[in-house]
Short mmCIF file of C-alpha atoms and ligand atoms in Angstrom, two decimals:
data_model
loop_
_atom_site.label_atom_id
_atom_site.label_comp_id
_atom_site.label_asym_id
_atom_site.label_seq_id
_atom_site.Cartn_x
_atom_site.Cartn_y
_atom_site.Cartn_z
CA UNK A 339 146.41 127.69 78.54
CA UNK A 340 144.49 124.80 79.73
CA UNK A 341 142.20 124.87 82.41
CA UNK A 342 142.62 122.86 85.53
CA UNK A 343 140.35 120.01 85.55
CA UNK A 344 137.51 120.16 88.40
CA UNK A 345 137.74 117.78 91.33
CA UNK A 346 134.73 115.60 92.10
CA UNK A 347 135.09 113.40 95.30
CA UNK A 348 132.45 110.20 94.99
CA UNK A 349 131.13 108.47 98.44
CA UNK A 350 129.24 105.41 97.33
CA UNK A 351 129.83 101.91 99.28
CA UNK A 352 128.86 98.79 100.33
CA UNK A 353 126.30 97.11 97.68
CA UNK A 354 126.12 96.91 93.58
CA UNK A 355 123.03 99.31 94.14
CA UNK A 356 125.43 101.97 95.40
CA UNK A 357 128.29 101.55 93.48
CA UNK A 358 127.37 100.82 89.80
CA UNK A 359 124.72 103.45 89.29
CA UNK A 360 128.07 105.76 90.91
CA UNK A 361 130.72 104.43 88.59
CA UNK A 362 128.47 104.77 85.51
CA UNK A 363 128.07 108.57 86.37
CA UNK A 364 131.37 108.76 86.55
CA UNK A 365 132.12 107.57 83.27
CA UNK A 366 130.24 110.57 81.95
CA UNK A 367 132.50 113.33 83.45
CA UNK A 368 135.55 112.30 81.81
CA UNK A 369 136.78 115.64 82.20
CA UNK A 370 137.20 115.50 86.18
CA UNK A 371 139.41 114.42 88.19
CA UNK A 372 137.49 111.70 90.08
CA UNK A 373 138.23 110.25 93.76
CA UNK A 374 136.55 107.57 95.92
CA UNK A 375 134.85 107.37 99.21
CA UNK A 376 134.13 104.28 100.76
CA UNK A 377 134.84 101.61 103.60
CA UNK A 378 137.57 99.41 104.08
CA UNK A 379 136.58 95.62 103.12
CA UNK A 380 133.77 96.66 101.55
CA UNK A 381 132.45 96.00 97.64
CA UNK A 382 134.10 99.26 96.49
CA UNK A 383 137.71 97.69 97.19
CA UNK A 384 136.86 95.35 94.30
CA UNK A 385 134.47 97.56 92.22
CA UNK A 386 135.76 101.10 92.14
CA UNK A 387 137.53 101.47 88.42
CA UNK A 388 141.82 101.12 89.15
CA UNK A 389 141.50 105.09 88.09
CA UNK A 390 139.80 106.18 90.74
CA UNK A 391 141.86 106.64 94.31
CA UNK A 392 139.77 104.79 96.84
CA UNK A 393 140.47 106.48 100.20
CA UNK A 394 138.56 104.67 103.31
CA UNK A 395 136.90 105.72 106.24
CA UNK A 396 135.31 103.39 109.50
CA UNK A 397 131.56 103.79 109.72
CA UNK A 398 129.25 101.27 110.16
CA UNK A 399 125.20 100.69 109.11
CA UNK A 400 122.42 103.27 110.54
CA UNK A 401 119.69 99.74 111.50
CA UNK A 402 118.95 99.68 115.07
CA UNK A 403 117.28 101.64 117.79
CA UNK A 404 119.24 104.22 119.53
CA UNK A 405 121.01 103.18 122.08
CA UNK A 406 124.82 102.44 122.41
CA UNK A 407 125.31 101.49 118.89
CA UNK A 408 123.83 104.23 117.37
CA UNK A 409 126.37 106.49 120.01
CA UNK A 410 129.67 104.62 118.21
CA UNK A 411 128.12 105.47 115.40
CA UNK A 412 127.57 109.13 115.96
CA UNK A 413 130.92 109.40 116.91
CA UNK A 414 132.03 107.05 113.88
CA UNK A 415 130.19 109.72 111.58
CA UNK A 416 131.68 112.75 113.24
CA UNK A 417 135.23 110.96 113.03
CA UNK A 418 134.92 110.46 109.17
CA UNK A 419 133.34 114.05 108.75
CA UNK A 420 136.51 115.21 109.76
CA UNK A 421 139.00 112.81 107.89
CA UNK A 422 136.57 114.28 104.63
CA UNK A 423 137.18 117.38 105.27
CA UNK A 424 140.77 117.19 106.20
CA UNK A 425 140.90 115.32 102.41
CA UNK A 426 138.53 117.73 100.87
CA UNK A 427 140.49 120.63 101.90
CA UNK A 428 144.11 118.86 100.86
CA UNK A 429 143.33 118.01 97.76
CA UNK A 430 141.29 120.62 96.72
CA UNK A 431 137.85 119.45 95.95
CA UNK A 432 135.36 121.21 94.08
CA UNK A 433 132.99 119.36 95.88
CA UNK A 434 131.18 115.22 95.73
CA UNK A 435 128.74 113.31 94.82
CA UNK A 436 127.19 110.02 96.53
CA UNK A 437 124.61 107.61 96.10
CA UNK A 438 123.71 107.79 99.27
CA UNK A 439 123.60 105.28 102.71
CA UNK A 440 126.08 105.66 105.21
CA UNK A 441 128.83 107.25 103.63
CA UNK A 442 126.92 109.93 102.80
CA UNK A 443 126.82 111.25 105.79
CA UNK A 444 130.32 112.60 106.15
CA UNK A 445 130.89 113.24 102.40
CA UNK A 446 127.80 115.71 102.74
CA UNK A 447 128.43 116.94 106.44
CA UNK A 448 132.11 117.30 105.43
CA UNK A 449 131.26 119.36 102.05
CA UNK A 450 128.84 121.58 103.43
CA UNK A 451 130.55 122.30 106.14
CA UNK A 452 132.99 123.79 103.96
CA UNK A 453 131.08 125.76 101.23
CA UNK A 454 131.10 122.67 98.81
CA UNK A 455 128.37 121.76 96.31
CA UNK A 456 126.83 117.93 97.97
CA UNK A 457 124.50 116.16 95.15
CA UNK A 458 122.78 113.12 96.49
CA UNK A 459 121.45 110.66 93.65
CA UNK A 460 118.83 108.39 95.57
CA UNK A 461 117.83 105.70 93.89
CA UNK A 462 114.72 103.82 96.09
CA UNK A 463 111.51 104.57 95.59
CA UNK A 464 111.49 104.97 99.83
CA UNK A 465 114.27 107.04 100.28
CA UNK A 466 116.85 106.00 102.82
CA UNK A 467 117.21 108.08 106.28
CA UNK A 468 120.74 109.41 105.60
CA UNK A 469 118.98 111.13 102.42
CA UNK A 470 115.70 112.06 104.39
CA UNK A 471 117.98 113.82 107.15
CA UNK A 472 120.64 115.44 104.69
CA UNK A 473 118.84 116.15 101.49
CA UNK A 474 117.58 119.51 102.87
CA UNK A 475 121.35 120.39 103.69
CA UNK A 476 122.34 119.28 99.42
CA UNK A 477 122.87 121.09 96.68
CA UNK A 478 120.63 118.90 94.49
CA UNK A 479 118.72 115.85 95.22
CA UNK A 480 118.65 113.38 92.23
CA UNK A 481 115.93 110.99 92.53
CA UNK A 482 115.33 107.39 90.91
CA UNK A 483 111.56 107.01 91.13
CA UNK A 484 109.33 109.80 91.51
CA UNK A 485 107.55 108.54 94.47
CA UNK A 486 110.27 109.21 96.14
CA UNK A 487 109.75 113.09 95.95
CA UNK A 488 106.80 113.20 98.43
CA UNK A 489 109.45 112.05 101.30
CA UNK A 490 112.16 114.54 100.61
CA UNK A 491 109.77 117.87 100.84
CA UNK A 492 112.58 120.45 102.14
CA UNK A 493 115.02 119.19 98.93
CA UNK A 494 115.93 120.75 95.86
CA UNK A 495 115.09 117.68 93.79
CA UNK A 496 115.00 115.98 90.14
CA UNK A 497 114.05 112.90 88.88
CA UNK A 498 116.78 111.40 86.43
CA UNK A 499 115.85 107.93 87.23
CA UNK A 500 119.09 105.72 88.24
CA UNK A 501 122.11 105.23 85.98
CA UNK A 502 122.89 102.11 84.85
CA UNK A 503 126.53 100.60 83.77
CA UNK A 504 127.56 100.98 79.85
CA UNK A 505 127.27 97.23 79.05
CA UNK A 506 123.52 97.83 79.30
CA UNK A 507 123.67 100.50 77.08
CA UNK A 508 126.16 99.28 74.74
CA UNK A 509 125.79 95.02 74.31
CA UNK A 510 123.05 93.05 74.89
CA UNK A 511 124.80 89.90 74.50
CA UNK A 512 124.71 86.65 76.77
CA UNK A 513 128.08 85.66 78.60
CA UNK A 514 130.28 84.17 76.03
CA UNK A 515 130.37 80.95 77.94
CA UNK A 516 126.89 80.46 78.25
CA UNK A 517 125.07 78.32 75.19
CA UNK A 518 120.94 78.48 75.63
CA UNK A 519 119.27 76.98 73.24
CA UNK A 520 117.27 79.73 70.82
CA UNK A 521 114.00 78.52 71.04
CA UNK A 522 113.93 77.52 74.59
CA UNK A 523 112.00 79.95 77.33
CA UNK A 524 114.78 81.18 80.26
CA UNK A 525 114.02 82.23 83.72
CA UNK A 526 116.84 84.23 85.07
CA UNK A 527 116.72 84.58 88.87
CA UNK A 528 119.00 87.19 90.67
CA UNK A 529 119.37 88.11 94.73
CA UNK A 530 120.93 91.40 94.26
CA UNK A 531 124.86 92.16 94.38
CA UNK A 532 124.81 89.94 97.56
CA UNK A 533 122.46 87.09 96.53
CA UNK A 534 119.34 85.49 98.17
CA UNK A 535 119.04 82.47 100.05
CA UNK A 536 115.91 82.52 100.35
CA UNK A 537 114.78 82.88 97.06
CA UNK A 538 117.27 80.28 96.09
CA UNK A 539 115.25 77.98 98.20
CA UNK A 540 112.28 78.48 96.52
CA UNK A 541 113.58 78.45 93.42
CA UNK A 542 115.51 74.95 94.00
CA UNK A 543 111.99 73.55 95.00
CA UNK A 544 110.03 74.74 92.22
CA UNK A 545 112.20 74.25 89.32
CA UNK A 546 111.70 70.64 88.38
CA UNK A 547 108.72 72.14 87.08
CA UNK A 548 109.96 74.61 85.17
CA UNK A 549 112.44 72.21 83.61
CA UNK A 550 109.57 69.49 82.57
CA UNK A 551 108.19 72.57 80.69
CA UNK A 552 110.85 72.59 78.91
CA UNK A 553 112.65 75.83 80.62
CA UNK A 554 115.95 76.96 81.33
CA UNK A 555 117.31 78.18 84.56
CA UNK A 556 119.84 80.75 85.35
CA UNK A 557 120.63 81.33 88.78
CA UNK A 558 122.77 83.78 90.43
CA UNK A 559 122.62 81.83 93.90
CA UNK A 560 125.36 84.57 95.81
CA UNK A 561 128.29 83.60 97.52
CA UNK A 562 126.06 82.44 101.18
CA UNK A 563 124.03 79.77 100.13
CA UNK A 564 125.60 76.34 101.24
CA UNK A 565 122.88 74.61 99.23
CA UNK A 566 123.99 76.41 95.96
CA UNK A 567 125.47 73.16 94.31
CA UNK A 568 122.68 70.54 95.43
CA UNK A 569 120.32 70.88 92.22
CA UNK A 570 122.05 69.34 88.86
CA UNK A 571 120.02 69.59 85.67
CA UNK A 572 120.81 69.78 81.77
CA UNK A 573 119.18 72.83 82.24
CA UNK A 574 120.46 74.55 85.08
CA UNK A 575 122.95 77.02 85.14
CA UNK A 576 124.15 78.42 88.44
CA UNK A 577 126.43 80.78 89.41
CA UNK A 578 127.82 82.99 92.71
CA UNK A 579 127.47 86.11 90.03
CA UNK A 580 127.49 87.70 86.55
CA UNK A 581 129.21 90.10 85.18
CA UNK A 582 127.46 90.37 82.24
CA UNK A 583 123.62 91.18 83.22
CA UNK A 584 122.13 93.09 80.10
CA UNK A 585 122.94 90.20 78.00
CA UNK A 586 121.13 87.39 80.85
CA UNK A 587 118.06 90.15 81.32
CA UNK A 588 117.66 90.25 77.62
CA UNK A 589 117.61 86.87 77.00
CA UNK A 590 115.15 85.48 80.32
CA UNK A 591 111.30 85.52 79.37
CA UNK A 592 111.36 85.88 83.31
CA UNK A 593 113.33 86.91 86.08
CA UNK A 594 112.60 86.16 89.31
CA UNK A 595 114.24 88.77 91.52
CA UNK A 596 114.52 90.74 95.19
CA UNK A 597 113.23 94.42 94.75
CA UNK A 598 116.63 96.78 94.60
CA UNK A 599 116.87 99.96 93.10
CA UNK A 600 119.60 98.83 90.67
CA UNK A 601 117.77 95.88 89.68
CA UNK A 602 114.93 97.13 88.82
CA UNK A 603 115.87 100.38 86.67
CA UNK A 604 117.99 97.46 84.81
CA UNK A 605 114.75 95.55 84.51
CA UNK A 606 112.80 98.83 82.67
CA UNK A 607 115.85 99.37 80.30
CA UNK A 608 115.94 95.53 78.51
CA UNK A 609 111.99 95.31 79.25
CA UNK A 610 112.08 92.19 81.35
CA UNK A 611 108.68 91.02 82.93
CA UNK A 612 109.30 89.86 86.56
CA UNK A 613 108.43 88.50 89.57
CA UNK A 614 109.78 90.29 92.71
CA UNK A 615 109.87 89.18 96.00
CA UNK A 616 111.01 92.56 98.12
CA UNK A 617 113.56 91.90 100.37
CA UNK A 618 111.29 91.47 103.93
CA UNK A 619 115.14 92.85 105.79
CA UNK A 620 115.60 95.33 103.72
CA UNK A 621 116.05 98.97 105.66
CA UNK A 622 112.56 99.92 106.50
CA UNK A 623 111.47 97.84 104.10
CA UNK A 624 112.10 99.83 101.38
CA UNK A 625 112.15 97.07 98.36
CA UNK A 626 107.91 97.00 98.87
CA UNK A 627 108.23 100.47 97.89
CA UNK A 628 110.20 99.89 94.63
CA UNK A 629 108.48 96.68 93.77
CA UNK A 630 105.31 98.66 94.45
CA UNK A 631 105.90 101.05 91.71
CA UNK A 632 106.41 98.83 89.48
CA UNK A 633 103.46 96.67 90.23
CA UNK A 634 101.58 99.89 89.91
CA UNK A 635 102.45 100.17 86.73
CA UNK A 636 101.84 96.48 85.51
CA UNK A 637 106.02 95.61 84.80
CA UNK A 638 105.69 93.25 87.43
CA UNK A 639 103.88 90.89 89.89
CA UNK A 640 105.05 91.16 93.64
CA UNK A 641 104.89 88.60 96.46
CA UNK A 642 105.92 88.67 99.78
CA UNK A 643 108.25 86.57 100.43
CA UNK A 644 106.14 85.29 103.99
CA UNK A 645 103.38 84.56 101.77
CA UNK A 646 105.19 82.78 99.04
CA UNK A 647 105.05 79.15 98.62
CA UNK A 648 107.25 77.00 96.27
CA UNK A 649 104.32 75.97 94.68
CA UNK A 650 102.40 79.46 94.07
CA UNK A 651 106.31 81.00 92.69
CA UNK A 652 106.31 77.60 90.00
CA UNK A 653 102.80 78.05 89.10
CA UNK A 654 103.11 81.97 88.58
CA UNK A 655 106.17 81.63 86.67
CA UNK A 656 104.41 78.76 84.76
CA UNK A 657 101.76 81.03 84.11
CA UNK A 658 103.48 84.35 82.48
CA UNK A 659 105.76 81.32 80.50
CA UNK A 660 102.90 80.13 78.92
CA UNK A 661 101.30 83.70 78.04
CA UNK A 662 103.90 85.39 75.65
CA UNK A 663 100.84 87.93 75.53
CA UNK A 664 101.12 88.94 79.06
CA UNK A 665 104.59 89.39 78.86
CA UNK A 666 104.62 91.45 76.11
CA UNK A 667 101.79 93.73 78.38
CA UNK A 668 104.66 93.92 81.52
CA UNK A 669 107.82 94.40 78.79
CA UNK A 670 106.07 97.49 77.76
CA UNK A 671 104.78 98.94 80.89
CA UNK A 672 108.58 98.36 82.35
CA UNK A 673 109.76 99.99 79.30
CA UNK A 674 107.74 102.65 80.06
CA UNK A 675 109.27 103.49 83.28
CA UNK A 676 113.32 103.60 81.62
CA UNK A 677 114.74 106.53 81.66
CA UNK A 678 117.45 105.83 79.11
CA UNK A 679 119.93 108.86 79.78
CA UNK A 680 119.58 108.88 83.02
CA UNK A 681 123.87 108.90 83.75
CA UNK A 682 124.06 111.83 81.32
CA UNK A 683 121.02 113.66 82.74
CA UNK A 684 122.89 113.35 86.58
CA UNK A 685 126.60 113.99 85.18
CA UNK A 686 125.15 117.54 83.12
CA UNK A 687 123.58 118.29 86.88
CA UNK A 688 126.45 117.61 88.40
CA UNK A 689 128.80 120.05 86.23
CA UNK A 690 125.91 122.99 86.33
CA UNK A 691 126.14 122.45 89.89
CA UNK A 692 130.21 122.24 90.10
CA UNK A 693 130.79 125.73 88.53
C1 UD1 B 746 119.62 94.29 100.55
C2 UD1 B 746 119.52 95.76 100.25
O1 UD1 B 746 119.19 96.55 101.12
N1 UD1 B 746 119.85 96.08 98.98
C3 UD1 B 746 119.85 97.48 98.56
C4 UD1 B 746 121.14 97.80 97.79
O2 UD1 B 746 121.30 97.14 96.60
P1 UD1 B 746 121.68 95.71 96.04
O3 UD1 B 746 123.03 95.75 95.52
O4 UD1 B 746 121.32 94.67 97.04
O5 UD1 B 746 120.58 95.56 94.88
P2 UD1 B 746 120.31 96.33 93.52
O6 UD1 B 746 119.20 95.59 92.90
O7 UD1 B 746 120.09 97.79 93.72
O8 UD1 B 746 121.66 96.17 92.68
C5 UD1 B 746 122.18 94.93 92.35
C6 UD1 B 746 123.15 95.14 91.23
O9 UD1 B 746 123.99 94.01 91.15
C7 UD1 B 746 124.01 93.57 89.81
N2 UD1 B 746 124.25 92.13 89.74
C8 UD1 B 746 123.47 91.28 90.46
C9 UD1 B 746 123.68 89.93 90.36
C10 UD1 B 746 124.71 89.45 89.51
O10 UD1 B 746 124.97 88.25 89.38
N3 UD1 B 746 125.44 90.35 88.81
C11 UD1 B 746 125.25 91.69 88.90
O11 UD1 B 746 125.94 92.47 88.24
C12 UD1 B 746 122.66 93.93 89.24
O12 UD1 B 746 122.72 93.93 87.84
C13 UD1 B 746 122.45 95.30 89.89
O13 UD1 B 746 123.09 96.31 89.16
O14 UD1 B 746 121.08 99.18 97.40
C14 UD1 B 746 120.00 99.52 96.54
C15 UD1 B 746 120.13 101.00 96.20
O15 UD1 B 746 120.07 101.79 97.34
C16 UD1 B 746 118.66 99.20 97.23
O16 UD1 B 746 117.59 99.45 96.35
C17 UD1 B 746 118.66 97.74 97.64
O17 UD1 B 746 117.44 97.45 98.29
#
């Protein structure tokens, strides 16, 4: 007789740096029965897998000080802890999983609660406050950078590093529509899932460079930027998004990029040197911390994005174009920091701690 497959209830929402380094974990536990927790109107209702039942709850984001906000929140969180465990309970899970932010606050509250195994996979090198307040409360802690283990002293945690989706460990190969010429050096800039204006701007301004050097220019310019469409060259290539990153981070000499989790893990597995220009927004600012372990370790060079001119970004890039000796230096250090089975190191956790 067969035996009932497990249950695993996911909670990961909102950016590409929750969700893919979720979905790619779940492709290793074919064997479960996998669910979805997330938002409505959120990423997930476009990037969750069709076989995965996306159920919604309302919660919004943890920024602020305390004051009203963080009240509707409260109340938001204790809400959705309920709905959770109301589903947890139906449907008879043997407990979840989540990438943490907001929605892990009910999927962990609501699992506990109830005797369920909680892992947490955090994947910044600053971990996030709904993992520094619930990670003592987890089963397991699953950690992308191991800087990150000095903030989480009360949890039971691991470094795995951060899973990354199959096409980067499958195909290498550039967008089928895209033609580069072979010889000709590429610098790839990305903003994230969401995109960066900012960056864009710079990037606009310093690329005529670039181009007289005889460079290519990708550009994932996000859906925000009104500005997206007002440089035109041979040898620019622009685009809201790509789907197909391991084949664009492969090919760039550079890439020019904010300081997410996702990102950079992406960055260490195809051995890209970059420039990275944190996020100054970003929750407690945690993309310095990220970009700072990778500076530490010589895969990249970091600016601030206040400091940056257009100027000292085109002369920088000009720089590590012209110097196929430095790059090689930063491919290997960021190689160095991959941690190639990193979704089948968190999926084996995950079933020692399901049984
Ligand atoms: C603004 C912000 O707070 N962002 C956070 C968000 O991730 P956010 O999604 O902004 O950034 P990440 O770098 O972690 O992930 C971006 C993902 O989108 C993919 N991508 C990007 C552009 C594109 O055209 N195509 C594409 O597929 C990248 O390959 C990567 O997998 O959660 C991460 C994990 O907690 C954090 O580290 C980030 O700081």
């Amino acid at each position: 007789m067969s035996e009932t497959p497990k249950k695993l209830l996911i909670a990961a929402s909102g950016t590409g740096g929750h969700l893919f380094p979720a979905i790619a974990t779940a492709e290793q536990l074919p064997e479960y029965e996998i669910e979805w927790l997330g938002v409505p109107d959120r990423l997930e209702t476009e990037l969750v897998p069709q076989q995965y039942s996306l159920h919604t709850v309302r919660l919004g984001g943890f920024q602020g000080r305390l004051g009203l906000g963080s009240l509707r929140l409260l109340s938001q969180v204790l809400q959705a802890t309920l709905q959770v465990r109301q589903l947890l309970q139906r449907e008879r899970f043997d407990g979840v999983f989540t990438t943490g932010g907001y929605i892990a606050a009910p999927a962990i509250l609501a699992a506990r609660s109830l005797g369920l195994p909680a892992i947490l996979h955090e994947s910044n090198a600053l971990p996030g406050k709904v993992t520094r307040w619930l990670s003592p409360w987890c089963s397991l802690v699953a950690l992308g950078f191991e800087a990150a283990t000095s903030h989480l002293p009360k949890a039971n945690s691991v470094v795995v590093g951060t899973p990354v989706r199959s096409q980067f460990l499958t195909n290498h190969e550039l967008p089928t529509d895209l033609t580069l010429p072979p010889e000709a050096p590429v610098i790839l800039v990305v903003g994230g899932s969401q995109g960066a204006v900012a960056v864009n701007q710079l990037v606009r301004t310093a690329a005529p460079a670039w181009f007289e050097a005889g460079a290519w220019v990708i550009h994932q310019t996000g859906t925000n930027d009104e500005a997206a469409d007002s440089l035109q060259h041979d040898h620019y290539i622009h685009r809201p998004f790509f789907e197909a990153m391991a084949g664009l981070y492969q090919r760039a000499d550079v890439v020019i990029s904010r300081a997410g989790a996702g990102t950079l893990t992406e960055l260490a597995f195809t051995q890209t040197p970059s420039v990275l220009i944190p996020y100054p927004f970003a929750a407690e600012d945690h993309q310095a911390y990220n970009a700072a372990a990778f500076a530490a370790a010589n895969a990249a060079l970091v600016c601030r994005q206040a400091d940056l001119t257009p100027i000292a970004l085109q002369d920088m890039v000009l720089t590590l174009i012209h110097n196929p000796e430095r790059r090689a230096q930063m491919a290997a250090a960021a190689a160095s920091l991959a941690i190639p089975d990193s979704a089948e190191q968190l999926a084996n956790l995950i079933r020692q701690t399901l049984t």
